[in-house]
Amino acid sequence: DVVDVGVLGQSEFGTRARVQADGTIKLPFLGVLKVTGDTALTLADKVSAQLKAGGYYAKPIVTVDIALFASNYIVVLGEVGTPGLQPVDRTYHLSEVIARAGGIREGGADYVVLTRRDGTPRNLPFDKLARGTEADDPVVQAGDKVFVPASELFYIYGSVNQPGVYGLRAGMTLRMALGRAGGIGANGSDKRIKVYHDGTERKVGLDQPVQPGDVIVIGERLF
């Protein structure tokens, strides 16, 4: 939790403190204070008594407000810049939470899995989040989980300009995959393309979809 602690009329004491894992907070004048089991009222009484006993104030009126409860977090995991807990201190859309977590990494998929507190999952295409409609970029709530999976891959070799391993995007066709690899090389031929899946060749037209794990090999022109 995060607490705001102040003394009425004494601005120099006001502070915001996060409760540490050992159940303590650090306050001006008083230093480290154990707060495990305290409510806002009992903590105010405790701080008031210690300030008075220490001679800091004669009759301190202490205020304690809970600024943020530990349960007010969203879990963001997977291919983001900084996975972990994101505090919910106001209303956030899904795109804002992802941005706060450092955005989607290069190896991330082009969709996000949002699992609500009740366990209901929903896949949301990342390109739609940027458009910002309520349906495509929903408001997230405390207890939700956001997961960005790693992108599924395809492999492309032979007579292409940029052979290698690439992330597979939704709806990607063989023609689009060739474009992703920089196009067919000067000696390559679109008549000599072979696609293998799990070691078996499969027939794929230029405008047909590529599958996860496909290996695409572009052969050279005969003449």
PDB file of C-alpha atoms in Angstrom:
ATOM      1  CA  ASP A   1       0.000   0.000   0.000  1.00  0.00           C
ATOM      2  CA  VAL A   2       0.934   3.673  -0.343  1.00  0.00           C
ATOM      3  CA  VAL A   3      -0.073   6.108   2.419  1.00  0.00           C
ATOM      4  CA  ASP A   4      -0.143   9.885   2.667  1.00  0.00           C
ATOM      5  CA  VAL A   5       0.783  11.030   6.188  1.00  0.00           C
ATOM      6  CA  GLY A   6       0.574  14.643   7.309  1.00  0.00           C
ATOM      7  CA  VAL A   7       0.245  16.914  10.320  1.00  0.00           C
ATOM      8  CA  LEU A   8      -2.413  19.596  10.168  1.00  0.00           C
ATOM      9  CA  GLY A   9      -0.775  22.994   9.685  1.00  0.00           C
ATOM     10  CA  GLN A  10       2.741  21.523   9.432  1.00  0.00           C
ATOM     11  CA  SER A  11       3.622  21.243   5.751  1.00  0.00           C
ATOM     12  CA  GLU A  12       7.201  20.160   6.449  1.00  0.00           C
ATOM     13  CA  PHE A  13       5.979  16.799   7.729  1.00  0.00           C
ATOM     14  CA  GLY A  14       3.706  15.812   4.854  1.00  0.00           C
ATOM     15  CA  THR A  15       4.949  12.755   2.993  1.00  0.00           C
ATOM     16  CA  ARG A  16       3.870   9.852   0.814  1.00  0.00           C
ATOM     17  CA  ALA A  17       5.285   6.517   1.937  1.00  0.00           C
ATOM     18  CA  ARG A  18       5.115   3.038   0.449  1.00  0.00           C
ATOM     19  CA  VAL A  19       4.644   0.140   2.857  1.00  0.00           C
ATOM     20  CA  GLN A  20       7.664  -2.119   2.427  1.00  0.00           C
ATOM     21  CA  ALA A  21       7.661  -5.909   2.339  1.00  0.00           C
ATOM     22  CA  ASP A  22       8.596  -6.021   6.036  1.00  0.00           C
ATOM     23  CA  GLY A  23       5.545  -3.928   6.971  1.00  0.00           C
ATOM     24  CA  THR A  24       7.383  -0.654   7.614  1.00  0.00           C
ATOM     25  CA  ILE A  25       7.259   2.896   6.300  1.00  0.00           C
ATOM     26  CA  LYS A  26       9.755   5.724   6.599  1.00  0.00           C
ATOM     27  CA  LEU A  27       8.555   9.083   7.930  1.00  0.00           C
ATOM     28  CA  PRO A  28      10.205  12.461   8.545  1.00  0.00           C
ATOM     29  CA  PHE A  29      11.604  12.845  12.090  1.00  0.00           C
ATOM     30  CA  LEU A  30      10.470   9.370  13.144  1.00  0.00           C
ATOM     31  CA  GLY A  31      12.402   7.269  10.656  1.00  0.00           C
ATOM     32  CA  VAL A  32      11.287   3.672  10.120  1.00  0.00           C
ATOM     33  CA  LEU A  33       7.922   2.810  11.652  1.00  0.00           C
ATOM     34  CA  LYS A  34       6.220  -0.591  11.838  1.00  0.00           C
ATOM     35  CA  VAL A  35       2.663  -0.364  10.486  1.00  0.00           C
ATOM     36  CA  THR A  36       1.643  -4.003  10.053  1.00  0.00           C
ATOM     37  CA  GLY A  37      -1.976  -4.446  11.146  1.00  0.00           C
ATOM     38  CA  ASP A  38      -2.666  -0.719  11.447  1.00  0.00           C
ATOM     39  CA  THR A  39      -5.672   1.012   9.953  1.00  0.00           C
ATOM     40  CA  ALA A  40      -5.558   4.636   8.859  1.00  0.00           C
ATOM     41  CA  LEU A  41      -6.957   5.664  12.252  1.00  0.00           C
ATOM     42  CA  THR A  42      -4.619   3.565  14.389  1.00  0.00           C
ATOM     43  CA  LEU A  43      -1.615   4.672  12.341  1.00  0.00           C
ATOM     44  CA  ALA A  44      -2.613   8.312  12.805  1.00  0.00           C
ATOM     45  CA  ASP A  45      -2.788   7.770  16.569  1.00  0.00           C
ATOM     46  CA  LYS A  46       0.579   5.993  16.580  1.00  0.00           C
ATOM     47  CA  VAL A  47       2.314   8.754  14.612  1.00  0.00           C
ATOM     48  CA  SER A  48       0.703  11.440  16.759  1.00  0.00           C
ATOM     49  CA  ALA A  49       1.893   9.770  19.971  1.00  0.00           C
ATOM     50  CA  GLN A  50       5.456   9.379  18.722  1.00  0.00           C
ATOM     51  CA  LEU A  51       5.670  12.956  17.439  1.00  0.00           C
ATOM     52  CA  LYS A  52       4.452  14.210  20.805  1.00  0.00           C
ATOM     53  CA  ALA A  53       6.785  11.914  22.762  1.00  0.00           C
ATOM     54  CA  GLY A  54       9.731  13.034  20.662  1.00  0.00           C
ATOM     55  CA  GLY A  55       8.987  16.688  21.322  1.00  0.00           C
ATOM     56  CA  TYR A  56       8.410  17.543  17.677  1.00  0.00           C
ATOM     57  CA  TYR A  57       4.878  18.908  18.144  1.00  0.00           C
ATOM     58  CA  ALA A  58       2.867  19.634  21.289  1.00  0.00           C
ATOM     59  CA  LYS A  59      -0.544  18.532  20.029  1.00  0.00           C
ATOM     60  CA  PRO A  60      -0.145  17.124  16.533  1.00  0.00           C
ATOM     61  CA  ILE A  61      -3.264  16.381  14.534  1.00  0.00           C
ATOM     62  CA  VAL A  62      -2.148  13.613  12.196  1.00  0.00           C
ATOM     63  CA  THR A  63      -3.960  12.662   9.001  1.00  0.00           C
ATOM     64  CA  VAL A  64      -3.459   9.361   7.196  1.00  0.00           C
ATOM     65  CA  ASP A  65      -4.954   8.579   3.799  1.00  0.00           C
ATOM     66  CA  ILE A  66      -4.530   5.381   1.807  1.00  0.00           C
ATOM     67  CA  ALA A  67      -3.313   6.651  -1.563  1.00  0.00           C
ATOM     68  CA  LEU A  68      -3.036   3.265  -3.230  1.00  0.00           C
ATOM     69  CA  PHE A  69      -4.001  -0.218  -2.113  1.00  0.00           C
ATOM     70  CA  ALA A  70      -1.699  -3.102  -2.971  1.00  0.00           C
ATOM     71  CA  SER A  71      -4.611  -4.833  -4.714  1.00  0.00           C
ATOM     72  CA  ASN A  72      -4.937  -1.936  -7.179  1.00  0.00           C
ATOM     73  CA  TYR A  73      -2.552  -3.395  -9.716  1.00  0.00           C
ATOM     74  CA  ILE A  74      -2.632  -4.890 -13.174  1.00  0.00           C
ATOM     75  CA  VAL A  75      -0.199  -7.659 -14.081  1.00  0.00           C
ATOM     76  CA  VAL A  76       1.576  -7.063 -17.405  1.00  0.00           C
ATOM     77  CA  LEU A  77       3.628 -10.003 -18.675  1.00  0.00           C
ATOM     78  CA  GLY A  78       5.299 -11.279 -21.819  1.00  0.00           C
ATOM     79  CA  GLU A  79       7.021  -9.358 -24.588  1.00  0.00           C
ATOM     80  CA  VAL A  80       6.920  -5.854 -23.094  1.00  0.00           C
ATOM     81  CA  GLY A  81       9.745  -3.569 -22.065  1.00  0.00           C
ATOM     82  CA  THR A  82       9.277  -3.924 -18.307  1.00  0.00           C
ATOM     83  CA  PRO A  83       7.013  -6.823 -17.292  1.00  0.00           C
ATOM     84  CA  GLY A  84       5.518  -6.667 -13.818  1.00  0.00           C
ATOM     85  CA  LEU A  85       2.874  -4.868 -11.787  1.00  0.00           C
ATOM     86  CA  GLN A  86       1.360  -1.623 -13.013  1.00  0.00           C
ATOM     87  CA  PRO A  87      -0.519   0.443 -10.379  1.00  0.00           C
ATOM     88  CA  VAL A  88      -4.057   1.568 -11.147  1.00  0.00           C
ATOM     89  CA  ASP A  89      -4.159   5.099  -9.781  1.00  0.00           C
ATOM     90  CA  ARG A  90      -6.691   6.363 -12.332  1.00  0.00           C
ATOM     91  CA  THR A  91      -8.668   5.102 -15.323  1.00  0.00           C
ATOM     92  CA  TYR A  92      -6.392   3.490 -17.920  1.00  0.00           C
ATOM     93  CA  HIS A  93      -7.051   2.051 -21.352  1.00  0.00           C
ATOM     94  CA  LEU A  94      -5.208  -1.106 -22.368  1.00  0.00           C
ATOM     95  CA  SER A  95      -2.906   0.799 -24.740  1.00  0.00           C
ATOM     96  CA  GLU A  96      -1.860   3.120 -21.901  1.00  0.00           C
ATOM     97  CA  VAL A  97      -0.961   0.217 -19.621  1.00  0.00           C
ATOM     98  CA  ILE A  98       1.163  -1.356 -22.367  1.00  0.00           C
ATOM     99  CA  ALA A  99       2.884   1.985 -22.955  1.00  0.00           C
ATOM    100  CA  ARG A 100       3.627   2.297 -19.219  1.00  0.00           C
ATOM    101  CA  ALA A 101       5.178  -1.163 -19.342  1.00  0.00           C
ATOM    102  CA  GLY A 102       7.618  -0.025 -22.028  1.00  0.00           C
ATOM    103  CA  GLY A 103       5.625  -1.008 -25.103  1.00  0.00           C
ATOM    104  CA  ILE A 104       5.715  -4.232 -27.086  1.00  0.00           C
ATOM    105  CA  ARG A 105       9.198  -5.569 -27.802  1.00  0.00           C
ATOM    106  CA  GLU A 106      10.347  -6.405 -31.311  1.00  0.00           C
ATOM    107  CA  GLY A 107       9.749 -10.108 -30.762  1.00  0.00           C
ATOM    108  CA  GLY A 108       6.185  -9.605 -29.546  1.00  0.00           C
ATOM    109  CA  ALA A 109       3.065 -10.804 -31.304  1.00  0.00           C
ATOM    110  CA  ASP A 110       0.677  -8.423 -33.025  1.00  0.00           C
ATOM    111  CA  TYR A 111      -2.070  -9.059 -30.493  1.00  0.00           C
ATOM    112  CA  VAL A 112      -2.565  -8.760 -26.739  1.00  0.00           C
ATOM    113  CA  VAL A 113      -4.361 -11.170 -24.418  1.00  0.00           C
ATOM    114  CA  LEU A 114      -6.447  -9.356 -21.799  1.00  0.00           C
ATOM    115  CA  THR A 115      -7.727 -11.620 -19.026  1.00  0.00           C
ATOM    116  CA  ARG A 116     -10.317 -10.068 -16.776  1.00  0.00           C
ATOM    117  CA  ARG A 117     -10.413 -10.615 -13.039  1.00  0.00           C
ATOM    118  CA  ASP A 118     -13.134 -13.245 -13.504  1.00  0.00           C
ATOM    119  CA  GLY A 119     -10.812 -15.280 -15.747  1.00  0.00           C
ATOM    120  CA  THR A 120     -12.366 -14.319 -19.078  1.00  0.00           C
ATOM    121  CA  PRO A 121      -9.642 -13.921 -21.762  1.00  0.00           C
ATOM    122  CA  ARG A 122      -9.871 -11.761 -24.867  1.00  0.00           C
ATOM    123  CA  ASN A 123      -7.452 -11.423 -27.784  1.00  0.00           C
ATOM    124  CA  LEU A 124      -7.068  -7.849 -29.030  1.00  0.00           C
ATOM    125  CA  PRO A 125      -5.132  -6.958 -32.218  1.00  0.00           C
ATOM    126  CA  PHE A 126      -2.490  -4.391 -31.372  1.00  0.00           C
ATOM    127  CA  ASP A 127      -3.101  -2.283 -34.475  1.00  0.00           C
ATOM    128  CA  LYS A 128      -6.684  -1.710 -33.344  1.00  0.00           C
ATOM    129  CA  LEU A 129      -5.565  -0.462 -29.929  1.00  0.00           C
ATOM    130  CA  ALA A 130      -3.988   2.527 -31.643  1.00  0.00           C
ATOM    131  CA  ARG A 131      -7.335   3.484 -33.175  1.00  0.00           C
ATOM    132  CA  GLY A 132      -8.671   4.104 -29.709  1.00  0.00           C
ATOM    133  CA  THR A 133     -12.322   3.027 -29.852  1.00  0.00           C
ATOM    134  CA  GLU A 134     -13.791   1.778 -26.585  1.00  0.00           C
ATOM    135  CA  ALA A 135     -14.388  -1.689 -28.022  1.00  0.00           C
ATOM    136  CA  ASP A 136     -10.863  -2.056 -29.411  1.00  0.00           C
ATOM    137  CA  ASP A 137      -9.010  -0.338 -26.550  1.00  0.00           C
ATOM    138  CA  PRO A 138     -10.971  -1.223 -23.406  1.00  0.00           C
ATOM    139  CA  VAL A 139     -10.533   0.239 -19.955  1.00  0.00           C
ATOM    140  CA  VAL A 140      -8.564  -2.108 -17.699  1.00  0.00           C
ATOM    141  CA  GLN A 141      -9.349  -2.729 -14.055  1.00  0.00           C
ATOM    142  CA  ALA A 142      -7.451  -3.799 -10.957  1.00  0.00           C
ATOM    143  CA  GLY A 143      -6.894  -7.539 -11.015  1.00  0.00           C
ATOM    144  CA  ASP A 144      -6.773  -7.783 -14.814  1.00  0.00           C
ATOM    145  CA  LYS A 145      -3.851  -9.541 -16.507  1.00  0.00           C
ATOM    146  CA  VAL A 146      -2.259  -8.360 -19.741  1.00  0.00           C
ATOM    147  CA  PHE A 147      -0.093 -10.794 -21.691  1.00  0.00           C
ATOM    148  CA  VAL A 148       1.849 -10.115 -24.878  1.00  0.00           C
ATOM    149  CA  PRO A 149       2.944 -13.477 -26.315  1.00  0.00           C
ATOM    150  CA  ALA A 150       6.042 -13.967 -28.398  1.00  0.00           C
ATOM    151  CA  SER A 151       5.416 -13.760 -32.117  1.00  0.00           C
ATOM    152  CA  GLU A 152       5.069 -17.026 -34.011  1.00  0.00           C
ATOM    153  CA  LEU A 153       7.812 -17.414 -36.592  1.00  0.00           C
ATOM    154  CA  PHE A 154       8.432 -18.390 -40.197  1.00  0.00           C
ATOM    155  CA  TYR A 155      11.744 -19.010 -41.941  1.00  0.00           C
ATOM    156  CA  ILE A 156      12.757 -17.883 -45.412  1.00  0.00           C
ATOM    157  CA  TYR A 157      15.925 -18.840 -47.276  1.00  0.00           C
ATOM    158  CA  GLY A 158      17.393 -19.047 -50.738  1.00  0.00           C
ATOM    159  CA  SER A 159      17.219 -16.337 -53.385  1.00  0.00           C
ATOM    160  CA  VAL A 160      15.680 -13.544 -51.337  1.00  0.00           C
ATOM    161  CA  ASN A 161      17.257 -10.226 -50.457  1.00  0.00           C
ATOM    162  CA  GLN A 162      17.020 -10.651 -46.685  1.00  0.00           C
ATOM    163  CA  PRO A 163      16.866 -14.337 -45.710  1.00  0.00           C
ATOM    164  CA  GLY A 164      16.238 -15.132 -42.064  1.00  0.00           C
ATOM    165  CA  VAL A 165      13.634 -15.677 -39.360  1.00  0.00           C
ATOM    166  CA  TYR A 166      10.620 -13.359 -39.131  1.00  0.00           C
ATOM    167  CA  GLY A 167       7.590 -12.830 -36.954  1.00  0.00           C
ATOM    168  CA  LEU A 168       4.341 -14.051 -38.447  1.00  0.00           C
ATOM    169  CA  ARG A 169       1.563 -11.475 -38.546  1.00  0.00           C
ATOM    170  CA  ALA A 170      -2.160 -12.143 -38.710  1.00  0.00           C
ATOM    171  CA  GLY A 171      -3.333 -12.806 -42.258  1.00  0.00           C
ATOM    172  CA  MET A 172       0.184 -12.851 -43.705  1.00  0.00           C
ATOM    173  CA  THR A 173       0.280 -14.428 -47.172  1.00  0.00           C
ATOM    174  CA  LEU A 174       3.234 -15.927 -48.992  1.00  0.00           C
ATOM    175  CA  ARG A 175       3.472 -12.760 -51.084  1.00  0.00           C
ATOM    176  CA  MET A 176       3.601 -10.643 -47.919  1.00  0.00           C
ATOM    177  CA  ALA A 177       6.227 -12.944 -46.408  1.00  0.00           C
ATOM    178  CA  LEU A 178       8.401 -12.478 -49.490  1.00  0.00           C
ATOM    179  CA  GLY A 179       8.020  -8.723 -49.130  1.00  0.00           C
ATOM    180  CA  ARG A 180       8.981  -8.937 -45.465  1.00  0.00           C
ATOM    181  CA  ALA A 181      12.222 -10.607 -46.542  1.00  0.00           C
ATOM    182  CA  GLY A 182      13.018  -7.824 -49.000  1.00  0.00           C
ATOM    183  CA  GLY A 183      11.567  -9.516 -52.054  1.00  0.00           C
ATOM    184  CA  ILE A 184      12.904 -12.187 -54.377  1.00  0.00           C
ATOM    185  CA  GLY A 185      16.560 -11.735 -55.264  1.00  0.00           C
ATOM    186  CA  ALA A 186      17.875 -10.966 -58.739  1.00  0.00           C
ATOM    187  CA  ASN A 187      18.472 -14.642 -59.468  1.00  0.00           C
ATOM    188  CA  GLY A 188      15.343 -15.952 -57.768  1.00  0.00           C
ATOM    189  CA  SER A 189      12.089 -17.079 -59.326  1.00  0.00           C
ATOM    190  CA  ASP A 190       8.546 -17.017 -57.987  1.00  0.00           C
ATOM    191  CA  LYS A 191       8.028 -20.221 -59.978  1.00  0.00           C
ATOM    192  CA  ARG A 192      10.582 -22.057 -57.836  1.00  0.00           C
ATOM    193  CA  ILE A 193       9.229 -21.453 -54.345  1.00  0.00           C
ATOM    194  CA  LYS A 194       8.856 -24.370 -51.983  1.00  0.00           C
ATOM    195  CA  VAL A 195       7.188 -24.270 -48.571  1.00  0.00           C
ATOM    196  CA  TYR A 196       7.873 -26.907 -45.925  1.00  0.00           C
ATOM    197  CA  HIS A 197       5.932 -27.513 -42.725  1.00  0.00           C
ATOM    198  CA  ASP A 198       7.194 -30.032 -40.175  1.00  0.00           C
ATOM    199  CA  GLY A 199       9.531 -31.383 -42.846  1.00  0.00           C
ATOM    200  CA  THR A 200       6.800 -31.971 -45.420  1.00  0.00           C
ATOM    201  CA  GLU A 201       6.384 -29.853 -48.533  1.00  0.00           C
ATOM    202  CA  ARG A 202       3.002 -28.206 -48.906  1.00  0.00           C
ATOM    203  CA  LYS A 203       1.543 -26.334 -51.857  1.00  0.00           C
ATOM    204  CA  VAL A 204       1.033 -22.635 -51.151  1.00  0.00           C
ATOM    205  CA  GLY A 205      -0.008 -19.979 -53.654  1.00  0.00           C
ATOM    206  CA  LEU A 206       1.359 -16.457 -53.443  1.00  0.00           C
ATOM    207  CA  ASP A 207      -1.914 -15.180 -52.006  1.00  0.00           C
ATOM    208  CA  GLN A 208      -2.444 -18.030 -49.562  1.00  0.00           C
ATOM    209  CA  PRO A 209      -1.590 -17.759 -45.854  1.00  0.00           C
ATOM    210  CA  VAL A 210       1.709 -18.699 -44.286  1.00  0.00           C
ATOM    211  CA  GLN A 211       1.513 -20.936 -41.215  1.00  0.00           C
ATOM    212  CA  PRO A 212       3.570 -20.758 -38.019  1.00  0.00           C
ATOM    213  CA  GLY A 213       6.824 -22.636 -38.452  1.00  0.00           C
ATOM    214  CA  ASP A 214       6.740 -22.657 -42.257  1.00  0.00           C
ATOM    215  CA  VAL A 215      10.108 -22.840 -44.004  1.00  0.00           C
ATOM    216  CA  ILE A 216      10.088 -21.005 -47.327  1.00  0.00           C
ATOM    217  CA  VAL A 217      12.836 -21.702 -49.849  1.00  0.00           C
ATOM    218  CA  ILE A 218      13.194 -19.634 -53.019  1.00  0.00           C
ATOM    219  CA  GLY A 219      15.075 -21.335 -55.811  1.00  0.00           C
ATOM    220  CA  GLU A 220      17.098 -19.686 -58.567  1.00  0.00           C
ATOM    221  CA  ARG A 221      15.952 -19.142 -62.130  1.00  0.00           C
ATOM    222  CA  LEU A 222      17.154 -21.756 -64.573  1.00  0.00           C
ATOM    223  CA  PHE A 223      17.996 -19.180 -67.237  1.00  0.00           C
TER     224      PHE A 223
END
